[in-house]
Amino acid sequence: MKVAVLALQGAFIEHEKILNKMGIDVIELRKKEDLDKHFDGLILPGGESTVQGKLLKEFDMFDTIQDKIKNGMPVLATCAGLILLAEKISNDSNVYFKTLPVEVKRNAYGRQLGSFHHEENIKDLGSFPMNFIRAPYIEKASEDVEILAKVDEKIVAVRYKNQIAVCFHPELVNDFRIHQLFVNSIAQCNENKEICAN
Ligand code: GLN
């Protein structure tokens, strides 16, 4: 199994380190040609969604990645990555892949709560350490989106078909359960493509 990490900007190395520790092969997506390589799953890391969105277009990578996600490629998106997937962004006129039927609010916790740590239950995983860094939260989710976690009534983790998206940074803690969930979903998709097909 090979996992690609979008490596244009943001916290991609941290994801790579976790995947390495888990014994998963990793490739970095830095330019259009990298998208010709084989990979079974994709990580969209945290960072700045506006910068990542701009670079994806500039490097002519946007359409191919969007097609792959639409065609069922398993994706794990963290923070800015989630913003890239969202169908709507309530406080920004930009919108990117639009493959995840949720409405997110960018920098939703305001300045004072720009960064904070919280422990909260994730469905099927139990208590999980969550680091929020200028994070979004999900204001609305379509009925068929599975809600995996909420913090103070705000949705912070979801799963929808081939996509797992979280508002916090599982790559910054020494707990691989979210990455394991993702790797399991890749294995399931490889066995039965229909599970993930959009
Ligand atoms: N504030 C960033 C954005 O709106 C997301 C922050 C993050 O990824 N940690 O894109």
Tab-separated table of C-alpha atoms and ligand atoms in Angstrom:
chain	number	residue	atom	x	y	z
A	1	MET	CA	0.000	0.000	0.000
A	2	LYS	CA	1.269	3.443	-0.913
A	3	VAL	CA	-0.038	6.727	0.483
A	4	ALA	CA	0.529	10.094	-1.173
A	5	VAL	CA	0.844	13.237	0.919
A	6	LEU	CA	0.145	16.597	-0.693
A	7	ALA	CA	3.439	18.368	-0.029
A	8	LEU	CA	2.923	21.899	-1.351
A	9	GLN	CA	2.612	23.714	1.970
A	10	GLY	CA	1.876	23.095	5.629
A	11	ALA	CA	2.320	20.160	7.997
A	12	PHE	CA	2.948	17.342	5.512
A	13	ILE	CA	6.205	16.012	6.987
A	14	GLU	CA	4.451	15.187	10.258
A	15	HIS	CA	1.998	12.946	8.401
A	16	GLU	CA	4.857	11.290	6.555
A	17	LYS	CA	6.643	10.539	9.830
A	18	ILE	CA	3.566	8.825	11.247
A	19	LEU	CA	3.061	6.764	8.099
A	20	ASN	CA	6.748	5.792	8.190
A	21	LYS	CA	6.387	4.658	11.779
A	22	MET	CA	3.384	2.589	10.730
A	23	GLY	CA	5.462	0.965	7.991
A	24	ILE	CA	3.433	2.480	5.149
A	25	ASP	CA	5.161	3.567	1.928
A	26	VAL	CA	4.817	7.298	1.281
A	27	ILE	CA	5.213	9.486	-1.772
A	28	GLU	CA	5.073	13.264	-1.843
A	29	LEU	CA	2.910	15.148	-4.326
A	30	ARG	CA	4.861	18.288	-5.203
A	31	LYS	CA	4.231	18.685	-8.920
A	32	LYS	CA	1.892	17.540	-11.654
A	33	GLU	CA	4.113	14.622	-12.738
A	34	ASP	CA	3.897	13.129	-9.239
A	35	LEU	CA	0.226	12.472	-9.899
A	36	ASP	CA	1.194	9.900	-12.550
A	37	LYS	CA	2.737	7.697	-9.865
A	38	HIS	CA	0.707	4.933	-8.277
A	39	PHE	CA	-0.833	5.563	-4.854
A	40	ASP	CA	-3.781	4.064	-2.973
A	41	GLY	CA	-4.705	6.919	-0.650
A	42	LEU	CA	-4.157	10.644	-0.261
A	43	ILE	CA	-3.491	12.917	2.718
A	44	LEU	CA	-4.378	16.611	2.529
A	45	PRO	CA	-2.456	18.231	5.393
A	46	GLY	CA	-3.078	21.289	7.524
A	47	GLY	CA	-1.598	24.641	6.630
A	48	GLU	CA	-3.231	27.501	4.770
A	49	SER	CA	-6.081	26.444	2.532
A	50	THR	CA	-5.858	29.601	0.424
A	51	VAL	CA	-2.165	29.025	-0.298
A	52	GLN	CA	-2.639	25.321	-0.976
A	53	GLY	CA	-5.625	25.991	-3.230
A	54	LYS	CA	-3.674	28.584	-5.178
A	55	LEU	CA	-0.627	26.326	-5.605
A	56	LEU	CA	-2.775	23.359	-6.673
A	57	LYS	CA	-4.162	25.484	-9.499
A	58	GLU	CA	-0.821	27.083	-10.373
A	59	PHE	CA	0.883	23.679	-10.600
A	60	ASP	CA	-2.028	22.288	-12.603
A	61	MET	CA	-2.679	19.552	-10.038
A	62	PHE	CA	-6.153	20.598	-8.967
A	63	ASP	CA	-8.366	18.841	-11.558
A	64	THR	CA	-6.546	15.506	-11.407
A	65	ILE	CA	-6.754	15.367	-7.611
A	66	GLN	CA	-10.409	16.388	-7.665
A	67	ASP	CA	-11.154	13.623	-10.188
A	68	LYS	CA	-9.322	11.051	-8.101
A	69	ILE	CA	-11.311	11.983	-4.993
A	70	LYS	CA	-14.577	11.958	-6.955
A	71	ASN	CA	-13.673	8.535	-8.285
A	72	GLY	CA	-13.285	7.117	-4.779
A	73	MET	CA	-9.619	7.592	-3.834
A	74	PRO	CA	-9.496	7.334	-0.005
A	75	VAL	CA	-8.593	10.693	1.539
A	76	LEU	CA	-7.591	11.829	5.004
A	77	ALA	CA	-7.882	15.605	5.326
A	78	THR	CA	-6.741	17.579	8.335
A	79	CYS	CA	-7.676	21.181	9.072
A	80	ALA	CA	-6.841	23.183	5.922
A	81	GLY	CA	-7.268	19.898	4.036
A	82	LEU	CA	-10.851	19.694	5.277
A	83	ILE	CA	-11.451	23.236	4.037
A	84	LEU	CA	-10.205	22.157	0.596
A	85	LEU	CA	-12.738	19.303	0.522
A	86	ALA	CA	-15.746	21.272	1.770
A	87	GLU	CA	-18.665	22.006	-0.498
A	88	LYS	CA	-19.132	25.411	1.157
A	89	ILE	CA	-17.045	27.799	3.246
A	90	SER	CA	-19.351	30.111	5.171
A	91	ASN	CA	-16.893	32.958	5.670
A	92	ASP	CA	-14.870	32.786	2.465
A	93	SER	CA	-15.898	33.173	-1.155
A	94	ASN	CA	-13.287	30.606	-2.255
A	95	VAL	CA	-14.266	27.000	-2.600
A	96	TYR	CA	-12.080	24.105	-3.756
A	97	PHE	CA	-12.704	20.384	-4.386
A	98	LYS	CA	-16.337	20.440	-3.161
A	99	THR	CA	-16.388	16.664	-2.653
A	100	LEU	CA	-17.506	16.741	1.000
A	101	PRO	CA	-21.098	17.923	1.574
A	102	VAL	CA	-20.429	20.126	4.590
A	103	GLU	CA	-20.286	23.836	5.292
A	104	VAL	CA	-17.191	24.895	7.242
A	105	LYS	CA	-16.196	28.093	8.953
A	106	ARG	CA	-12.512	28.997	8.633
A	107	ASN	CA	-10.580	30.215	11.690
A	108	ALA	CA	-13.800	29.509	13.505
A	109	TYR	CA	-12.522	29.756	17.068
A	110	GLY	CA	-11.456	33.370	16.767
A	111	ARG	CA	-8.222	34.883	17.908
A	112	GLN	CA	-8.189	34.101	21.585
A	113	LEU	CA	-8.836	30.440	21.028
A	114	GLY	CA	-6.561	30.340	17.994
A	115	SER	CA	-4.818	27.257	19.371
A	116	PHE	CA	-5.998	24.865	22.039
A	117	HIS	CA	-5.822	21.282	23.144
A	118	HIS	CA	-8.820	19.141	23.959
A	119	GLU	CA	-9.551	15.475	24.621
A	120	GLU	CA	-12.787	14.202	23.152
A	121	ASN	CA	-14.358	10.929	22.101
A	122	ILE	CA	-14.174	9.897	18.492
A	123	LYS	CA	-16.765	7.396	17.342
A	124	ASP	CA	-15.385	3.851	17.592
A	125	LEU	CA	-11.963	5.108	18.714
A	126	GLY	CA	-12.607	6.521	22.194
A	127	SER	CA	-10.920	9.517	23.767
A	128	PHE	CA	-8.488	11.245	21.427
A	129	PRO	CA	-6.019	14.147	21.992
A	130	MET	CA	-6.992	17.001	19.683
A	131	ASN	CA	-4.799	19.987	18.836
A	132	PHE	CA	-6.659	22.835	17.195
A	133	ILE	CA	-4.594	25.474	15.382
A	134	ARG	CA	-6.562	28.331	13.832
A	135	ALA	CA	-8.997	25.580	13.079
A	136	PRO	CA	-12.244	25.457	11.173
A	137	TYR	CA	-15.342	23.724	12.460
A	138	ILE	CA	-18.204	22.232	10.530
A	139	GLU	CA	-21.375	24.285	10.788
A	140	LYS	CA	-23.616	22.066	8.692
A	141	ALA	CA	-23.300	18.563	7.350
A	142	SER	CA	-25.505	16.756	4.896
A	143	GLU	CA	-27.538	13.886	6.425
A	144	ASP	CA	-25.411	11.210	4.845
A	145	VAL	CA	-22.210	12.532	6.409
A	146	GLU	CA	-21.185	10.430	9.414
A	147	ILE	CA	-20.275	12.581	12.400
A	148	LEU	CA	-17.273	11.118	14.202
A	149	ALA	CA	-16.684	13.800	16.855
A	150	LYS	CA	-18.014	17.038	18.270
A	151	VAL	CA	-16.411	19.556	20.621
A	152	ASP	CA	-18.812	21.932	22.368
A	153	GLU	CA	-21.582	20.936	19.966
A	154	LYS	CA	-19.441	21.791	16.952
A	155	ILE	CA	-18.649	19.015	14.498
A	156	VAL	CA	-14.896	18.457	14.280
A	157	ALA	CA	-14.533	15.048	12.595
A	158	VAL	CA	-16.558	13.383	9.849
A	159	ARG	CA	-16.519	10.508	7.420
A	160	TYR	CA	-18.254	10.504	4.058
A	161	LYS	CA	-17.736	7.641	1.629
A	162	ASN	CA	-14.018	7.705	0.780
A	163	GLN	CA	-13.266	10.835	2.822
A	164	ILE	CA	-12.237	11.226	6.470
A	165	ALA	CA	-11.855	14.850	7.529
A	166	VAL	CA	-10.897	16.355	10.876
A	167	CYS	CA	-10.525	19.916	12.147
A	168	PHE	CA	-7.606	19.083	14.450
A	169	HIS	CA	-4.098	17.693	13.898
A	170	PRO	CA	-3.723	13.955	14.521
A	171	GLU	CA	-0.274	14.178	12.896
A	172	LEU	CA	0.969	16.274	15.830
A	173	VAL	CA	0.233	13.725	18.550
A	174	ASN	CA	1.769	10.387	19.300
A	175	ASP	CA	-1.453	8.540	18.603
A	176	PHE	CA	-1.877	6.841	15.252
A	177	ARG	CA	-5.503	5.755	15.538
A	178	ILE	CA	-6.863	8.249	12.986
A	179	HIS	CA	-4.129	7.277	10.543
A	180	GLN	CA	-4.916	3.630	11.248
A	181	LEU	CA	-8.607	4.275	10.537
A	182	PHE	CA	-7.562	5.804	7.219
A	183	VAL	CA	-5.221	2.936	6.355
A	184	ASN	CA	-8.021	0.463	7.175
A	185	SER	CA	-10.346	2.357	4.850
A	186	ILE	CA	-7.761	2.114	2.056
A	187	ALA	CA	-7.558	-1.636	2.596
A	188	GLN	CA	-11.360	-1.867	2.468
A	189	CYS	CA	-11.519	0.231	-0.702
A	190	ASN	CA	-8.886	-1.924	-2.343
A	191	GLU	CA	-10.991	-4.976	-1.568
A	192	ASN	CA	-14.304	-3.488	-2.644
A	193	LYS	CA	-14.234	-0.340	-4.746
A	194	GLU	CA	-17.979	0.170	-4.356
A	195	ILE	CA	-17.608	1.060	-0.681
A	196	CYS	CA	-15.748	4.190	-1.651
A	197	ALA	CA	-17.272	5.123	-4.976
A	198	ASN	CA	-18.927	8.499	-4.928
B	1	GLN	N1	-6.557	28.600	9.227
B	1	GLN	C1	-6.168	27.692	8.186
B	1	GLN	C2	-7.030	27.887	6.934
B	1	GLN	O1	-8.056	28.526	7.007
B	1	GLN	C3	-6.252	26.263	8.660
B	1	GLN	C4	-5.310	26.059	9.811
B	1	GLN	C5	-4.655	24.738	9.882
B	1	GLN	O2	-4.615	23.975	8.915
B	1	GLN	N2	-4.061	24.470	11.011
B	1	GLN	O3	-6.697	27.399	5.928
